[in-house]
C-alpha cells in the first residue's frame, strides 16, 4: 500500500464551481499536511500548510485534515481559469521537508 | 517565496553516458536539499536528502553509486546520473530548505531526462 493515495483522474469544472480534492494516507506518524500547486513546466509551489487535524482557510482555499480517518481535503471556492493546474497533496513527519506526495490531480477550470 | 533554479530543464543523452543536474538556491542559503524523481503517472518520490558538507542520505532502493549527489556549498547541489540507461528516463526535481526543521522547502522547476 502506498503511503499517500490521490486519485490522479483529471477534473474539469466550470468557472465559479467548487473544486474538491482529497488524499488518503496510511502512515499515522504524519503530522504535517500540505497542498502544492504545479503549473506546466514549473516546480510545485506551496499552497496550504496544516499541522495536525482541523481546517485552515486562506482566501478561496480551504484545507481540511482528519487524522482519525487519515484523510485530507482541499476545497477551492469560486474557481477561476487561473486555478487550472496540477494539485499535489504531500505530508511529512518532521515538518515541511522529507515529503511523501500523492500522484496529483490535474484540474481544468473552464471559462 | 524563495527562488530555486534547476538546470537544465530538459536533457537527452545516450545510454551509458553521465548527466549532471544542478540545483541552486538563488536568494537564500540552503542547508538541506532534496532530490525527487517522478515517473509518468506516478507521484514524486524522494531519492535522497543532502546537507551541505555532508554525504547524502539515500532512500531505500536508490543506488547511491548511480545517483551521485554533491552539496558542496550552501547554494548548490548537483545530481549526477552515472551510466544512464533508458529506465532512468524520468522527471528529476530538487527542493531546497534553509536552516530549521520546519522551514519551507522551495522547489526547482525540474529536469526532464530522456536516455536514448
Short mmCIF file of C-alpha atoms in Angstrom, two decimals:
data_model
loop_
_atom_site.label_atom_id
_atom_site.label_comp_id
_atom_site.label_asym_id
_atom_site.label_seq_id
_atom_site.Cartn_x
_atom_site.Cartn_y
_atom_site.Cartn_z
CA UNK A 1 0.00 0.00 0.00
CA UNK A 2 1.38 3.37 -0.99
CA UNK A 3 1.87 5.85 1.81
CA UNK A 4 -0.24 8.51 0.11
CA UNK A 5 -3.13 7.85 -2.24
CA UNK A 6 -4.53 10.52 -4.51
CA UNK A 7 -6.84 9.65 -7.35
CA UNK A 8 -4.99 11.19 -10.30
CA UNK A 9 -8.05 11.45 -12.53
CA UNK A 10 -8.31 14.83 -14.31
CA UNK A 11 -11.03 17.14 -13.11
CA UNK A 12 -12.84 19.69 -15.28
CA UNK A 13 -15.16 22.22 -13.70
CA UNK A 14 -16.93 25.36 -14.94
CA UNK A 15 -15.67 28.71 -13.72
CA UNK A 16 -17.17 29.59 -10.35
CA UNK A 17 -17.66 25.99 -9.24
CA UNK A 18 -16.19 24.49 -6.10
CA UNK A 19 -13.24 22.18 -6.65
CA UNK A 20 -12.89 19.35 -4.15
CA UNK A 21 -9.70 17.31 -3.94
CA UNK A 22 -8.66 14.70 -1.42
CA UNK A 23 -5.95 12.28 -0.37
CA UNK A 24 -5.76 9.37 2.00
CA UNK A 25 -2.70 8.10 3.75
CA UNK A 26 -1.57 5.11 5.72
CA UNK A 27 1.24 6.38 7.96
CA UNK A 28 -0.25 7.60 11.24
CA UNK A 29 3.03 9.34 12.07
CA UNK A 30 2.39 12.06 9.50
CA UNK A 31 1.75 15.34 11.26
CA UNK A 32 2.29 17.96 8.58
CA UNK A 33 -0.02 18.16 5.61
CA UNK A 34 0.45 20.27 2.53
CA UNK A 35 -1.11 21.05 -0.78
CA UNK A 36 1.06 22.13 -3.68
CA UNK A 37 0.05 23.69 -6.96
CA UNK A 38 2.09 22.96 -10.04
CA UNK A 39 1.74 24.73 -13.33
CA UNK A 40 3.01 23.15 -16.51
CA UNK A 41 6.83 23.08 -16.73
CA UNK A 42 7.17 24.64 -13.27
CA UNK A 43 8.10 23.24 -9.90
CA UNK A 44 5.46 22.73 -7.22
CA UNK A 45 4.65 25.76 -5.09
CA UNK A 46 3.27 25.52 -1.59
CA UNK A 47 -0.40 26.45 -1.43
CA UNK A 48 -1.59 25.35 2.00
CA UNK A 49 0.17 24.01 5.07
CA UNK A 50 -1.60 22.41 8.03
CA UNK A 51 -0.27 20.89 11.20
CA UNK A 52 -2.34 18.08 12.74
CA UNK A 53 -6.13 17.93 12.38
CA UNK A 54 -8.50 20.74 11.64
CA UNK A 55 -9.40 23.27 9.00
CA UNK A 56 -7.38 26.10 7.54
CA UNK A 57 -8.72 28.78 5.29
CA UNK A 58 -6.79 31.14 3.04
CA UNK A 59 -8.89 33.22 0.70
CA UNK A 60 -10.72 30.89 -1.66
CA UNK A 61 -8.79 27.85 -0.44
CA UNK A 62 -9.71 25.62 2.49
CA UNK A 63 -7.63 22.68 3.66
CA UNK A 64 -9.08 20.05 5.97
CA UNK A 65 -7.25 17.33 7.85
CA UNK A 66 -8.96 14.41 9.58
CA UNK A 67 -6.21 12.40 11.23
CA UNK A 68 -8.64 9.87 12.68
CA UNK A 69 -9.68 8.91 9.15
CA UNK A 70 -6.26 9.60 7.62
CA UNK A 71 -7.94 11.85 5.08
CA UNK A 72 -7.14 15.34 3.86
CA UNK A 73 -9.04 17.63 1.54
CA UNK A 74 -8.59 20.83 -0.40
CA UNK A 75 -11.51 22.98 -1.48
CA UNK A 76 -11.27 25.81 -3.98
CA UNK A 77 -14.26 28.14 -3.97
CA UNK A 78 -15.27 30.34 -6.87
CA UNK A 79 -12.77 28.59 -9.11
CA UNK A 80 -11.04 30.65 -11.79
CA UNK A 81 -9.35 29.63 -15.04
CA UNK A 82 -6.07 30.64 -13.44
CA UNK A 83 -6.61 27.84 -10.92
CA UNK A 84 -6.07 25.34 -13.73
CA UNK A 85 -3.03 23.36 -12.62
CA UNK A 86 -1.99 20.09 -11.07
CA UNK A 87 -2.61 19.89 -7.32
CA UNK A 88 -0.47 17.58 -5.25
CA UNK A 89 -1.01 16.60 -1.66
CA UNK A 90 2.06 15.97 0.44
CA UNK A 91 2.74 15.07 4.03
CA UNK A 92 5.60 14.54 6.39
CA UNK A 93 6.50 13.51 9.88
CA UNK A 94 9.05 16.21 10.62
CA UNK A 95 7.88 19.41 9.06
CA UNK A 96 7.94 20.69 5.54
CA UNK A 97 10.89 18.73 4.27
CA UNK A 98 11.01 14.95 3.63
CA UNK A 99 7.71 14.80 1.86
CA UNK A 100 5.56 11.91 0.70
CA UNK A 101 3.49 13.00 -2.29
CA UNK A 102 0.26 11.92 -3.88
CA UNK A 103 0.14 11.48 -7.65
CA UNK A 104 -1.54 14.83 -8.23
CA UNK A 105 -4.85 15.91 -9.73
CA UNK A 106 -4.94 17.89 -12.94
CA UNK A 107 -7.67 20.50 -12.58
CA UNK A 108 -9.08 22.42 -15.52
CA UNK A 109 -11.40 25.34 -14.88
CA UNK A 110 -13.40 26.10 -17.98
CA UNK A 111 -14.32 29.76 -18.58
CA UNK B 1 8.80 32.73 -1.97
CA UNK B 2 12.46 31.99 -2.39
CA UNK B 3 13.88 31.05 -5.77
CA UNK B 4 15.40 27.71 -6.62
CA UNK B 5 16.87 27.32 -10.07
CA UNK B 6 17.38 23.92 -11.64
CA UNK B 7 19.40 23.35 -14.78
CA UNK B 8 18.98 22.02 -17.38
CA UNK B 9 15.21 21.92 -17.72
CA UNK B 10 15.50 19.05 -20.15
CA UNK B 11 18.28 16.82 -21.45
CA UNK B 12 18.60 13.94 -23.86
CA UNK B 13 21.61 11.68 -23.52
CA UNK B 14 22.89 8.44 -24.94
CA UNK B 15 22.74 5.25 -22.94
CA UNK B 16 25.91 4.73 -20.94
CA UNK B 17 26.79 8.40 -20.55
CA UNK B 18 26.52 10.50 -17.39
CA UNK B 19 24.34 13.53 -16.87
CA UNK B 20 24.70 16.25 -14.25
CA UNK B 21 21.76 18.26 -12.97
CA UNK B 22 22.30 21.42 -10.93
CA UNK B 23 20.07 22.87 -8.26
CA UNK B 24 20.79 26.38 -7.00
CA UNK B 25 19.17 28.46 -4.29
CA UNK B 26 19.40 32.00 -5.61
CA UNK B 27 18.40 34.15 -2.66
CA UNK B 28 18.87 32.06 0.47
CA UNK B 29 21.28 29.58 1.98
CA UNK B 30 20.04 26.04 1.53
CA UNK B 31 21.34 23.90 4.34
CA UNK B 32 19.32 20.96 3.10
CA UNK B 33 18.44 19.91 -0.41
CA UNK B 34 16.15 17.13 -1.53
CA UNK B 35 16.12 15.25 -4.81
CA UNK B 36 12.91 13.70 -6.12
CA UNK B 37 12.09 11.61 -9.16
CA UNK B 38 8.75 11.27 -10.90
CA UNK B 39 7.90 8.59 -13.44
CA UNK B 40 4.88 9.10 -15.72
CA UNK B 41 1.57 8.87 -13.88
CA UNK B 42 3.40 8.33 -10.60
CA UNK B 43 3.95 10.56 -7.60
CA UNK B 44 7.11 12.46 -6.80
CA UNK B 45 9.36 10.06 -4.91
CA UNK B 46 12.13 11.24 -2.63
CA UNK B 47 15.50 9.88 -3.75
CA UNK B 48 17.89 11.46 -1.29
CA UNK B 49 18.45 14.21 1.24
CA UNK B 50 21.68 16.14 1.37
CA UNK B 51 23.01 18.53 3.94
CA UNK B 52 25.73 20.98 2.99
CA UNK B 53 29.14 19.48 3.54
CA UNK B 54 27.84 16.02 4.39
CA UNK B 55 27.21 12.83 2.48
CA UNK B 56 23.71 12.44 1.13
CA UNK B 57 21.21 10.11 2.76
CA UNK B 58 19.56 7.90 0.16
CA UNK B 59 16.09 6.42 0.35
CA UNK B 60 15.66 2.69 0.23
CA UNK B 61 16.04 1.30 -3.27
CA UNK B 62 18.02 4.26 -4.65
CA UNK B 63 21.53 3.33 -5.77
CA UNK B 64 23.98 5.81 -4.30
CA UNK B 65 26.72 4.83 -6.75
CA UNK B 66 24.45 5.52 -9.67
CA UNK B 67 22.94 8.77 -8.45
CA UNK B 68 25.82 10.84 -7.16
CA UNK B 69 24.82 13.83 -5.07
CA UNK B 70 27.15 16.65 -4.15
CA UNK B 71 26.18 19.51 -1.87
CA UNK B 72 29.46 21.34 -1.54
CA UNK B 73 28.08 24.81 -0.90
CA UNK B 74 25.05 26.41 0.72
CA UNK B 75 23.65 27.40 -2.67
CA UNK B 76 24.42 24.48 -4.95
CA UNK B 77 23.67 20.79 -5.07
CA UNK B 78 24.24 18.52 -8.04
CA UNK B 79 22.80 15.18 -9.02
CA UNK B 80 24.82 13.10 -11.46
CA UNK B 81 23.14 10.15 -13.12
CA UNK B 82 26.02 7.86 -14.00
CA UNK B 83 25.95 5.34 -16.83
CA UNK B 84 22.40 6.35 -17.65
CA UNK B 85 20.01 3.79 -19.09
CA UNK B 86 16.59 4.25 -20.71
CA UNK B 87 14.89 3.20 -17.48
CA UNK B 88 16.47 6.26 -15.81
CA UNK B 89 14.39 8.49 -18.07
CA UNK B 90 12.27 10.49 -15.67
CA UNK B 91 11.48 13.90 -14.26
CA UNK B 92 14.02 14.89 -11.61
CA UNK B 93 13.26 17.78 -9.28
CA UNK B 94 15.09 19.30 -6.36
CA UNK B 95 13.91 21.29 -3.40
CA UNK B 96 15.94 23.41 -1.04
CA UNK B 97 15.34 24.44 2.55
CA UNK B 98 17.08 26.82 4.88
CA UNK B 99 18.02 26.09 8.45
CA UNK B 100 15.32 24.75 10.77
CA UNK B 101 13.25 21.60 10.96
CA UNK B 102 10.03 23.21 9.79
CA UNK B 103 11.46 25.59 7.25
CA UNK B 104 9.60 25.58 3.95
CA UNK B 105 11.38 23.79 1.11
CA UNK B 106 11.19 25.51 -2.27
CA UNK B 107 11.20 23.53 -5.49
CA UNK B 108 13.14 23.96 -8.67
CA UNK B 109 11.34 23.68 -11.98
CA UNK B 110 12.56 20.14 -12.62
CA UNK B 111 14.64 18.39 -15.28
CA UNK B 112 13.19 16.05 -17.85
CA UNK B 113 15.81 13.39 -18.59
CA UNK B 114 15.45 11.18 -21.64
CA UNK B 115 18.02 8.44 -22.18
CA UNK B 116 18.11 7.02 -25.70
#
